[in-house]
Coordinates of C-alpha atoms and ligand atoms in Angstrom, one line a residue:
X1 CA 187.1 34.9 -14.4
X2 CA 186.5 38.6 -14.1
X3 CA 186.9 38.6 -10.3
X4 CA 190.4 37.1 -10.5
X5 CA 191.4 39.7 -13.0
X6 CA 190.1 42.5 -10.8
X7 CA 191.8 41.2 -7.7
X8 CA 195.1 40.8 -9.5
X9 CA 195.1 44.4 -10.7
X10 CA 194.5 45.9 -7.3
X11 CA 197.2 47.3 -5.0
X12 CA 195.9 48.7 -1.7
X13 CA 198.6 50.3 0.4
X14 CA 199.5 53.0 2.9
X15 CA 202.3 55.5 3.1
X16 CA 203.7 55.8 6.6
X17 CA 206.2 58.3 7.9
X18 CA 207.0 60.7 10.7
X19 CA 205.4 64.1 10.0
X20 CA 207.3 66.2 7.5
X21 CA 209.2 63.4 5.9
X22 CA 207.3 64.1 2.6
X23 CA 204.3 61.7 2.7
X24 CA 201.8 64.3 1.3
X25 CA 204.2 65.4 -1.4
X26 CA 204.9 61.8 -2.5
X27 CA 201.2 61.0 -2.5
X28 CA 200.6 63.9 -4.8
X29 CA 203.3 62.9 -7.2
X30 CA 202.0 59.4 -7.4
X31 CA 198.5 60.8 -8.2
X32 CA 200.0 62.9 -10.9
X33 CA 201.4 59.8 -12.6
X34 CA 198.1 58.2 -12.5
X35 CA 196.6 61.3 -14.2
X36 CA 194.3 61.4 -11.2
X37 CA 195.0 65.1 -10.6
X38 CA 196.2 67.7 -12.9
X39 CA 198.4 69.8 -10.7
X40 CA 200.4 69.9 -7.6
X41 CA 198.7 71.2 -4.5
X42 CA 195.6 69.2 -5.0
X43 CA 196.2 66.8 -2.1
X44 CA 195.3 68.5 1.1
X45 CA 197.7 68.2 3.8
X46 CA 195.8 66.8 6.7
X47 CA 198.4 66.9 9.4
X48 CA 197.4 68.6 12.6
X49 CA 200.0 71.2 13.1
X50 CA 199.5 72.1 16.7
X51 CA 199.3 69.6 19.5
X52 CA 196.9 71.6 21.5
X53 CA 194.6 74.2 20.1
X54 CA 191.5 75.9 21.5
X55 CA 190.5 76.9 18.0
X56 CA 187.8 74.3 17.6
X57 CA 187.0 75.4 14.0
X58 CA 190.5 74.5 13.2
X59 CA 190.0 71.0 14.5
X60 CA 186.8 70.7 12.5
X61 CA 188.5 71.9 9.4
X62 CA 191.3 69.6 9.8
X63 CA 189.0 66.7 10.5
X64 CA 187.1 67.5 7.3
X65 CA 190.2 67.5 5.3
X66 CA 191.2 64.2 6.5
X67 CA 188.0 62.6 5.3
X68 CA 188.6 64.0 1.9
X69 CA 192.0 62.3 1.7
X70 CA 191.1 59.1 3.6
X71 CA 191.3 56.9 0.5
X72 CA 192.7 57.9 -2.8
X73 CA 192.0 55.6 -5.7
X74 CA 193.5 55.9 -9.2
X75 CA 194.6 53.9 -12.2
X76 CA 198.1 53.6 -13.4
X77 CA 198.9 51.5 -16.5
X78 CA 196.6 48.6 -15.9
X79 CA 196.7 48.7 -12.2
X80 CA 194.0 50.0 -9.8
X81 CA 195.8 51.7 -6.9
X82 CA 194.2 52.6 -3.6
X83 CA 196.2 54.7 -1.2
X84 CA 194.9 54.7 2.4
X85 CA 195.8 57.7 4.4
X86 CA 197.6 57.2 7.6
X87 CA 198.0 60.3 9.8
X88 CA 201.5 60.8 11.0
X89 CA 200.6 62.9 14.0
X90 CA 201.1 60.8 17.2
X91 CA 197.7 61.8 18.6
X92 CA 196.1 60.0 15.7
X93 CA 198.3 56.9 15.9
X94 CA 195.5 54.6 16.7
X95 CA 193.7 55.7 13.5
X96 CA 196.8 54.8 11.6
X97 CA 197.2 51.4 13.4
X98 CA 193.6 50.5 12.4
X99 CA 194.2 51.6 8.8
X100 CA 197.2 49.3 8.6
X101 CA 194.8 46.4 9.1
X102 CA 193.3 47.3 5.7
X103 CA 196.5 47.6 3.6
X104 CA 198.2 44.9 1.7
X105 CA 201.6 46.7 1.7
X106 CA 203.2 49.9 2.8
X107 CA 205.8 52.5 1.6
X108 CA 207.8 54.0 4.4
X109 CA 209.1 57.5 3.7
X110 CA 212.3 58.6 5.4
X111 CA 213.9 62.1 5.4
X112 CA 217.5 61.7 4.3
X113 CA 218.7 64.3 6.8
X114 CA 216.6 63.2 9.8
X115 CA 216.9 59.5 9.3
X116 CA 214.6 57.2 11.2
X117 CA 212.3 59.2 13.5
X118 CA 210.0 58.2 16.4
X119 CA 206.7 57.7 14.6
X120 CA 208.4 55.8 11.8
X121 CA 209.7 53.4 14.4
X122 CA 206.3 52.8 16.0
X123 CA 204.5 52.4 12.7
X124 CA 207.0 50.1 11.2
X125 CA 206.9 47.9 14.3
X126 CA 203.2 47.4 13.7
X127 CA 203.8 46.5 10.1
X128 CA 206.4 44.0 11.1
X129 CA 204.1 42.4 13.6
X130 CA 201.7 41.7 10.7
X131 CA 204.4 40.8 8.2
X132 CA 203.2 43.6 5.9
X133 CA 205.5 44.0 2.8
X134 CA 207.4 47.2 3.0
X135 CA 209.2 49.4 0.4
X136 CA 211.4 52.2 1.8
X137 CA 211.7 55.5 0.0
X138 CA 214.5 57.8 1.2
X139 CA 213.3 61.3 0.4
X140 CA 214.8 64.8 0.0
X141 CA 218.0 63.7 -1.8
X142 CA 218.3 67.2 -3.1
X143 CA 219.3 68.3 0.4
X144 CA 222.4 67.5 2.4
X145 CA 221.7 64.5 4.5
X146 CA 223.2 61.3 5.9
X147 CA 225.5 59.1 3.9
X148 CA 223.5 56.4 2.1
X149 CA 225.3 53.4 3.7
X150 CA 225.0 55.0 7.2
X151 CA 221.3 55.5 6.6
X152 CA 220.7 52.0 5.4
X153 CA 222.5 50.8 8.6
X154 CA 220.3 53.0 10.7
X155 CA 217.2 51.6 9.0
X156 CA 218.3 48.1 9.7
X157 CA 219.2 48.8 13.3
X158 CA 216.3 51.0 14.4
X159 CA 213.5 49.5 12.3
X160 CA 214.7 45.9 12.5
X161 CA 214.4 45.6 8.7
X162 CA 216.5 43.6 6.3
X163 CA 217.1 46.0 3.4
X164 CA 218.4 45.9 -0.1
X165 CA 218.7 49.0 -2.2
X166 CA 217.1 48.9 -5.7
X167 CA 218.3 52.3 -6.6
X168 CA 221.4 54.2 -5.4
X169 CA 222.1 58.0 -5.3
X170 CA 224.9 59.6 -7.2
X171 CA 226.0 62.4 -4.9
X172 CA 223.6 64.3 -2.6
X173 CA 222.4 67.8 -1.8
X174 CA 224.3 70.4 -3.8
X175 CA 226.2 67.6 -5.6
X176 CA 223.2 65.4 -6.3
X177 CA 223.6 64.2 -9.8
X178 CA 220.9 61.6 -10.0
X179 CA 220.2 57.9 -9.2
X180 CA 221.3 54.7 -10.6
X181 CA 218.4 52.3 -10.9
X182 CA 219.7 48.9 -9.8
X183 CA 216.3 47.3 -10.6
X184 CA 216.1 48.6 -14.2
X185 CA 219.8 49.2 -14.7
X186 CA 219.6 52.8 -15.9
X187 CA 220.7 56.2 -14.8
X188 CA 218.2 59.0 -14.2
X189 CA 220.0 62.4 -14.1
X190 CA 218.8 65.0 -11.8
X191 CA 218.1 68.4 -13.3
X192 CA 216.0 69.9 -10.6
X193 CA 213.1 70.3 -13.1
X194 CA 210.0 68.5 -11.6
X195 CA 208.5 68.3 -15.1
X196 CA 211.3 66.3 -16.5
X197 CA 210.1 62.8 -17.2
X198 CA 211.7 59.5 -16.8
X199 CA 211.9 59.2 -20.6
X200 CA 215.1 61.0 -20.1
X201 CA 216.7 58.1 -18.2
X202 CA 219.7 56.6 -19.9
X203 CA 220.1 52.9 -20.1
X204 CA 223.5 51.8 -18.7
X205 CA 223.7 48.0 -18.7
X206 CA 227.5 47.8 -18.2
X207 CA 229.0 50.1 -15.7
X208 CA 232.5 49.2 -16.6
X209 CA 232.4 51.0 -19.9
X210 CA 233.0 54.8 -20.0
X211 CA 229.5 55.5 -21.0
X212 CA 228.7 56.3 -17.4
X213 CA 231.8 58.6 -17.2
X214 CA 230.5 60.7 -20.0
X215 CA 227.2 61.1 -18.2
X216 CA 228.3 62.0 -14.7
X217 CA 232.1 62.6 -15.0
X218 CA 234.9 60.2 -14.2
X219 CA 235.1 61.0 -10.4
X220 CA 231.5 60.4 -9.8
X221 CA 231.5 57.4 -12.1
X222 CA 234.4 55.8 -10.1
X223 CA 232.6 56.5 -6.8
X224 CA 229.4 55.0 -8.1
X225 CA 231.2 51.9 -9.3
X226 CA 232.8 51.5 -5.9
X227 CA 229.6 52.0 -4.0
X228 CA 227.6 49.7 -6.2
X229 CA 230.3 47.0 -5.7
X230 CA 229.9 47.5 -1.9
X231 CA 226.1 47.3 -2.3
X232 CA 226.5 44.0 -4.1
X233 CA 228.9 42.7 -1.5
X234 CA 226.9 43.8 1.6
X235 CA 223.2 43.5 0.6
X236 CA 221.3 40.4 -0.5
X237 CA 219.9 40.2 -4.0
X238 CA 216.3 41.3 -4.2
X239 CA 213.9 38.4 -3.9
X240 CA 210.2 39.1 -4.4
X241 CA 209.0 36.2 -2.2
X242 CA 211.1 37.4 0.8
X243 CA 209.7 40.9 0.2
X244 CA 206.1 39.6 0.2
X245 CA 206.7 37.6 3.4
X246 CA 208.0 40.8 5.0
X247 CA 211.5 39.5 5.3
X248 CA 213.3 41.8 2.9
X249 CA 212.7 45.5 2.2
X250 CA 213.8 47.1 -1.0
X251 CA 215.0 50.7 -0.8
X252 CA 214.6 53.6 -3.3
X253 CA 216.1 57.1 -3.2
X254 CA 214.6 60.2 -4.6
X255 CA 213.1 63.6 -4.1
X256 CA 209.4 63.8 -4.0
X257 CA 209.3 67.6 -4.2
X258 CA 211.3 67.4 -7.5
X259 CA 209.3 64.4 -8.7
X260 CA 212.5 62.6 -8.9
X261 CA 212.8 58.9 -8.4
X262 CA 209.1 58.6 -7.9
X263 CA 208.3 57.0 -11.2
X264 CA 211.0 54.3 -10.6
X265 CA 209.4 53.7 -7.2
X266 CA 205.9 53.4 -8.7
X267 CA 206.9 51.2 -11.6
X268 CA 208.7 48.8 -9.3
X269 CA 205.8 49.0 -6.8
X270 CA 203.1 47.9 -9.3
X271 CA 205.3 45.0 -10.3
X272 CA 206.2 43.6 -6.9
X273 CA 203.6 44.8 -4.4
X274 CA 201.1 42.2 -3.5
X275 CA 197.4 42.2 -4.7
X276 CA 194.8 41.7 -1.9
X277 CA 195.9 39.0 0.5
X278 CA 193.9 36.4 2.3
X279 CA 192.7 37.5 5.8
X280 CA 192.2 35.5 9.0
X281 CA 188.8 35.5 10.6
X282 CA 187.8 33.9 13.9
X283 CA 186.8 30.7 12.2
X284 CA 188.9 30.4 9.0
X285 CA 191.1 32.2 6.5
X286 CA 189.2 33.9 3.8
X287 CA 190.7 34.1 0.3
X288 CA 189.9 37.2 -1.9
X289 CA 188.8 35.0 -4.8
X290 CA 186.0 33.3 -2.9
X291 CA 182.6 34.1 -4.6
X292 CA 180.9 35.4 -1.5
X293 CA 181.4 39.0 -0.3
X294 CA 183.0 39.6 3.1
X295 CA 184.5 42.9 4.4
X296 CA 185.2 44.8 7.6
X297 CA 185.0 48.3 8.9
X298 CA 188.4 49.9 9.7
X299 CA 187.4 53.5 10.0
X300 CA 184.3 55.6 10.7
X301 CA 184.1 59.2 9.9
X302 CA 181.5 61.7 11.0
X303 CA 179.8 63.9 8.6
X304 CA 181.2 67.4 8.5
X305 CA 177.7 68.9 8.3
X306 CA 176.4 69.2 11.9
X307 CA 172.8 69.0 10.7
X308 CA 173.3 65.5 9.4
X309 CA 174.5 63.2 12.0
X310 CA 175.2 60.4 9.5
X311 CA 178.6 59.0 9.2
X312 CA 180.7 57.2 6.6
X313 CA 182.0 53.8 7.4
X314 CA 185.0 52.6 5.5
X315 CA 184.8 48.9 4.6
X316 CA 187.7 47.0 3.1
X317 CA 186.4 44.3 0.7
X318 CA 188.2 41.1 1.6
X319 CA 186.5 38.6 -0.7
X320 CA 184.0 38.3 -3.4
X321 CA 182.1 41.2 -5.0
X322 CA 180.3 43.9 -3.1
X323 CA 177.1 44.9 -4.9
X324 CA 174.8 47.9 -4.5
X325 CA 171.4 47.1 -3.0
X326 CA 172.2 43.5 -2.2
X327 CA 171.4 42.5 1.4
X328 CA 174.5 41.8 3.6
X329 CA 174.6 40.4 7.1
X330 CA 175.9 42.7 9.7
X331 CA 177.4 40.0 11.9
X332 CA 177.5 41.7 15.3
X333 CA 173.8 42.7 15.2
X334 CA 172.7 39.7 13.2
X335 CA 170.7 42.0 10.9
X336 CA 170.6 42.2 7.1
X337 CA 171.5 45.6 5.7
X338 CA 171.2 47.0 2.1
X339 CA 173.2 49.9 0.8
X340 CA 171.6 52.0 -1.9
X341 CA 174.5 54.4 -2.4
X342 CA 177.9 52.9 -1.6
X343 CA 180.8 55.2 -2.4
X344 CA 184.0 54.5 -4.1
X345 CA 186.9 56.9 -3.6
X346 CA 188.9 58.7 -6.2
X347 CA 191.6 61.3 -5.9
X348 CA 189.3 64.3 -5.9
X349 CA 185.9 62.9 -5.4
X350 CA 183.7 60.1 -4.2
X351 CA 181.1 58.4 -6.4
X352 CA 178.3 56.0 -6.0
X353 CA 179.2 52.7 -7.6
X354 CA 177.4 49.4 -8.3
X355 CA 180.2 46.9 -7.6
X356 CA 183.5 46.7 -5.8
X357 CA 186.2 44.1 -5.6
X358 CA 188.7 42.8 -3.0
X359 CA 191.2 45.4 -2.2
X360 CA 188.7 48.2 -2.7
X361 CA 187.4 50.5 0.0
X362 CA 183.6 51.0 0.1
X363 CA 182.2 54.0 1.9
X364 CA 178.8 53.2 3.5
X365 CA 176.4 55.8 4.9
X366 CA 175.7 54.9 8.5
X367 CA 173.4 56.4 11.1
X368 CA 175.0 54.6 14.1
X369 CA 174.9 50.9 13.2
X370 CA 178.6 50.4 12.6
X371 CA 181.5 50.1 15.0
X372 CA 185.1 49.7 14.1
X373 CA 186.0 46.1 13.5
X374 CA 182.4 45.1 12.4
X375 CA 182.2 42.4 9.7
X376 CA 179.8 42.2 6.8
X377 CA 179.1 38.9 5.0
X378 CA 176.6 37.2 2.7
X379 CA 175.3 35.2 5.7
X380 CA 178.3 33.4 7.1
X381 CA 178.8 34.1 10.8
X382 CA 182.4 35.2 11.1
X383 CA 184.4 38.0 12.5
X384 CA 187.6 39.5 11.2
X385 CA 190.4 39.8 13.7
X386 CA 193.2 42.2 14.1
X387 CA 191.7 45.6 15.2
X388 CA 192.8 45.6 18.8
X389 CA 192.7 48.5 21.2
X390 CA 195.9 49.5 22.9
X391 CA 196.2 51.1 26.3
X392 CA 195.5 54.8 26.0
X393 CA 198.2 57.2 27.1
X394 CA 195.8 59.7 28.8
X395 CA 192.8 59.1 31.1
X396 CA 190.2 61.5 32.4
X397 CA 186.8 61.2 34.1
X398 CA 184.1 62.6 31.9
X399 CA 181.2 64.4 33.7
X400 CA 177.9 65.6 32.5
X401 CA 177.9 69.4 32.5
X402 CA 174.2 69.8 31.6
X403 CA 171.9 67.5 33.6
X404 CA 169.1 68.1 31.2
X405 CA 171.0 66.5 28.4
X406 CA 172.2 63.3 29.9
X407 CA 170.6 61.2 27.2
X408 CA 172.3 63.2 24.5
X409 CA 175.6 62.9 26.3
X410 CA 175.4 59.1 26.6
X411 CA 174.4 58.7 23.0
X412 CA 177.2 61.0 21.8
X413 CA 179.8 59.3 23.9
X414 CA 178.7 55.9 22.6
X415 CA 178.8 56.9 19.0
X416 CA 182.2 58.7 19.3
X417 CA 183.7 55.6 20.9
X418 CA 182.3 53.5 18.0
X419 CA 184.1 55.7 15.7
X420 CA 187.3 55.0 17.6
X421 CA 187.9 58.6 18.6
X422 CA 188.8 57.4 22.1
X423 CA 188.1 54.5 24.5
X424 CA 185.5 54.4 27.2
X425 CA 186.0 52.6 30.5
X426 CA 183.2 52.3 33.1
X427 CA 184.4 51.8 36.7
X428 CA 183.0 48.7 38.3
X429 CA 182.7 50.3 41.7
X430 CA 180.5 53.4 40.9
X431 CA 179.8 53.3 37.2
X432 CA 181.8 56.5 36.6
X433 CA 183.0 57.0 33.0
X434 CA 186.6 57.4 32.1
X435 CA 187.8 58.4 28.6
X436 CA 191.2 57.2 27.5
X437 CA 193.0 58.8 24.6
X438 CA 196.3 58.6 22.7
X439 CA 196.7 62.3 22.7
X440 CA 195.5 65.3 24.7
X441 CA 194.0 66.8 21.5
X442 CA 191.2 64.2 21.5
X443 CA 189.6 65.6 24.7
X444 CA 189.0 68.9 22.9
X445 CA 187.7 67.2 19.8
X446 CA 185.3 65.1 21.9
X447 CA 184.0 68.1 23.9
X448 CA 183.5 70.1 20.8
X449 CA 181.7 67.3 18.9
X450 CA 179.5 66.4 21.9
X451 CA 178.3 70.0 21.9
X452 CA 177.9 70.6 18.2
X453 CA 176.7 67.2 17.0
X454 CA 174.7 66.0 20.1
X455 CA 173.8 69.1 22.0
X456 CA 175.5 67.8 25.1
X457 CA 178.0 69.4 27.4
X458 CA 180.8 67.6 29.3
X459 CA 183.6 68.5 31.6
X460 CA 186.7 66.5 32.5
X461 CA 188.3 65.6 35.8
X462 CA 191.8 64.3 36.3
X463 CA 192.4 60.7 37.4
X464 CA 195.7 59.0 38.1
X465 CA 195.9 56.1 35.7
X466 CA 199.1 55.0 34.2
X467 CA 198.0 52.2 31.9
X468 CA 195.0 50.0 31.1
X469 CA 195.5 46.2 30.9
X470 CA 192.9 43.7 29.8
X471 CA 192.4 41.0 32.4
X472 CA 192.2 37.3 31.7
X473 CA 192.1 34.9 34.7
X474 CA 193.4 31.4 34.0
X475 CA 190.5 30.2 36.1
X476 CA 187.6 32.6 36.6
X477 CA 186.4 30.6 39.6
X478 CA 189.7 30.5 41.4
X479 CA 190.1 32.1 44.9
X480 CA 193.0 34.1 43.5
X481 CA 190.7 35.8 41.0
X482 CA 188.0 36.4 43.6
X483 CA 190.6 38.0 45.8
X484 CA 192.0 40.1 43.0
X485 CA 188.5 41.4 42.2
X486 CA 187.9 42.3 45.8
X487 CA 191.3 43.9 46.6
X488 CA 191.6 45.8 43.4
X489 CA 187.9 46.7 43.0
X490 CA 188.8 50.4 42.9
X491 CA 191.0 49.9 39.8
X492 CA 188.6 47.7 37.8
X493 CA 186.5 48.8 34.9
X494 CA 184.8 47.5 31.8
X495 CA 185.6 48.6 28.3
X496 CA 183.0 49.1 25.6
X497 CA 182.8 45.4 24.8
X498 CA 182.4 44.6 28.5
X499 CA 185.8 43.2 28.9
X500 CA 187.4 43.5 32.3
X501 CA 190.2 46.1 32.5
X502 CA 192.7 46.8 35.2
X503 CA 193.6 50.5 35.5
X504 CA 197.1 50.6 37.0
X505 CA 198.1 53.9 38.7
X506 CA 201.8 53.3 38.2
X507 CA 204.3 51.0 36.5
X508 CA 205.3 49.9 40.0
X509 CA 201.9 48.9 41.2
X510 CA 201.3 47.1 37.9
X511 CA 204.3 45.0 38.4
X512 CA 203.5 44.3 42.0
X513 CA 200.0 43.3 41.0
X514 CA 201.3 41.0 38.3
X515 CA 203.6 39.3 40.8
X516 CA 201.0 38.9 43.4
X517 CA 198.5 37.3 41.0
X518 CA 200.5 34.9 38.8
X519 CA 197.4 33.1 37.5
X520 CA 195.9 36.2 36.0
X521 CA 197.1 37.3 32.6
X522 CA 197.5 41.1 32.0
X523 CA 197.2 41.8 28.3
X524 CA 198.3 45.1 26.8
X525 CA 195.9 45.0 23.9
X526 CA 192.2 44.2 23.9
X527 CA 192.5 41.3 21.4
X528 CA 194.0 38.1 22.8
Ligands
GDP1 P1 204.3 65.0 5.4 O1 204.1 65.6 6.8 O2 205.1 63.7 5.6 O3 203.1 64.8 4.6 O4 205.3 65.9 4.6 P2 205.0 67.0 3.4 O5 204.8 66.2 2.1 O6 204.0 67.9 3.8 O7 206.5 67.6 3.3 C1 207.0 68.4 4.4 C2 208.0 69.5 3.9 O8 209.1 68.9 3.2 C3 207.2 70.3 2.8 O9 207.7 71.7 3.0 C4 207.7 69.8 1.5 O10 207.7 70.8 0.5 C5 209.1 69.4 1.8 N1 209.6 68.3 0.9 C6 209.0 67.2 0.6 N2 209.7 66.4 -0.3 C7 210.9 67.1 -0.4 C8 212.1 66.9 -1.2 O11 212.2 65.9 -1.9 N3 213.1 67.8 -1.1 C9 212.9 68.9 -0.3 N4 214.0 69.8 -0.3 N5 211.8 69.2 0.4 C10 210.8 68.3 0.3

């Protein structure tokens, strides 16, 4: 069957890291191997460098770049690889969390000198919650950094992973001689020449002979033997099933900038990383090889051109084959939709295509129909799960600054929220609107986009909210719940899907409230 063949050759993954660990550089080298780009520098770095900027054009420009690199598809050997971009900047963490619902595995990049950093911790935690298979790449081995064993320990401690090295460095920094590939049993010598190819690796099946001494010198050879013995003694043997269940994480070492250790990573990746996996919906688990198409929206991106307000919705194909011009059910609105120009994404371009398979990302033009999390099917009523909202970190009232444009403002707010730029809460008491974001930068983006895309003006006003919790009474008819609603009326709001939300003004008052109302459940994500 063609579809099985197509499914089995797809690898859809994300690269996650703290900013500056080398994600962009690694992505670019991976694309080079696929022949998808001709030269370095082609992958735009989409990180937002400043946390607060009043230079709106800069925000726009950076947003535009991030759409260009949202999905990078290329072929390597017989494998179709889709890399989904995951912004490392913390203000865009929610975008990254949502993208992680569309990947089948991830590669985590760690800087050898800095070790495990804050964003890496957060993102890996999300991957672990979903049992996503993880490969670790320790980058910048050409620089002085932490001792390999120390770093492996740190990764286990801080990230809660269970690692096993599949390659091991010979020296580091100034003395970096290369890596021993435990997976393929060969030595790749480091020359510092990024053009040097892996053809130059030397097969070393038996480390006890002096073949290795001749390559790297006796001292280094002895150290390597000792270290590999230690590796064998301390770390478990690699097991592909444990890796796929998210219970064991293989580790590679290299230097992305020098294109060193990257091919080893990629060759192992295409062999072990899982093809598209089944996905849970609200009614049943859907397998990729089912004949009927299903998919879900995990990202929406606005058009860069302010004259066209259309957007691009990114749909992950979960099962069956997506076809151009075939009607699909948009489950939330119960409407059939047809798409005449669905896009596929390649390294440097997007292109209209006729069919797409599980694991692929389809870009659909949208004039405001889609919302993040929406499901498309061939008629079955089901909804994919797993795109929750978390409590925002920042809260502000949003006010209309141009009374003549209130319609535009409301429309703009609604559409920006559908894109997942921020979360909207409407106070129960007086219908005032509150915008919650992960980072302060979003407020500027929203204000700018409301003005330029919708012709509306807004202003913000501070409000003291510490955290949003989604409320679920064990018994909605109970006296306790009625009292809660009456006493806490000032702090109650509805989110965009009309779920009841409690806006706690401090950690203390949240705890007091939880204690006082034991039969009300306070959820910290919107999906429960
Ligand atoms: P990102 O923020 O994770 O996408 O990181 P980048 O790929 O932009 O890399 C951050 C900086 O580290 C850039 O200046 C890179 O040139 C540099 N860099 C990336 N990989 C290496 C490496 O292997 N060795 C060294 N010395 N620098 C590297």
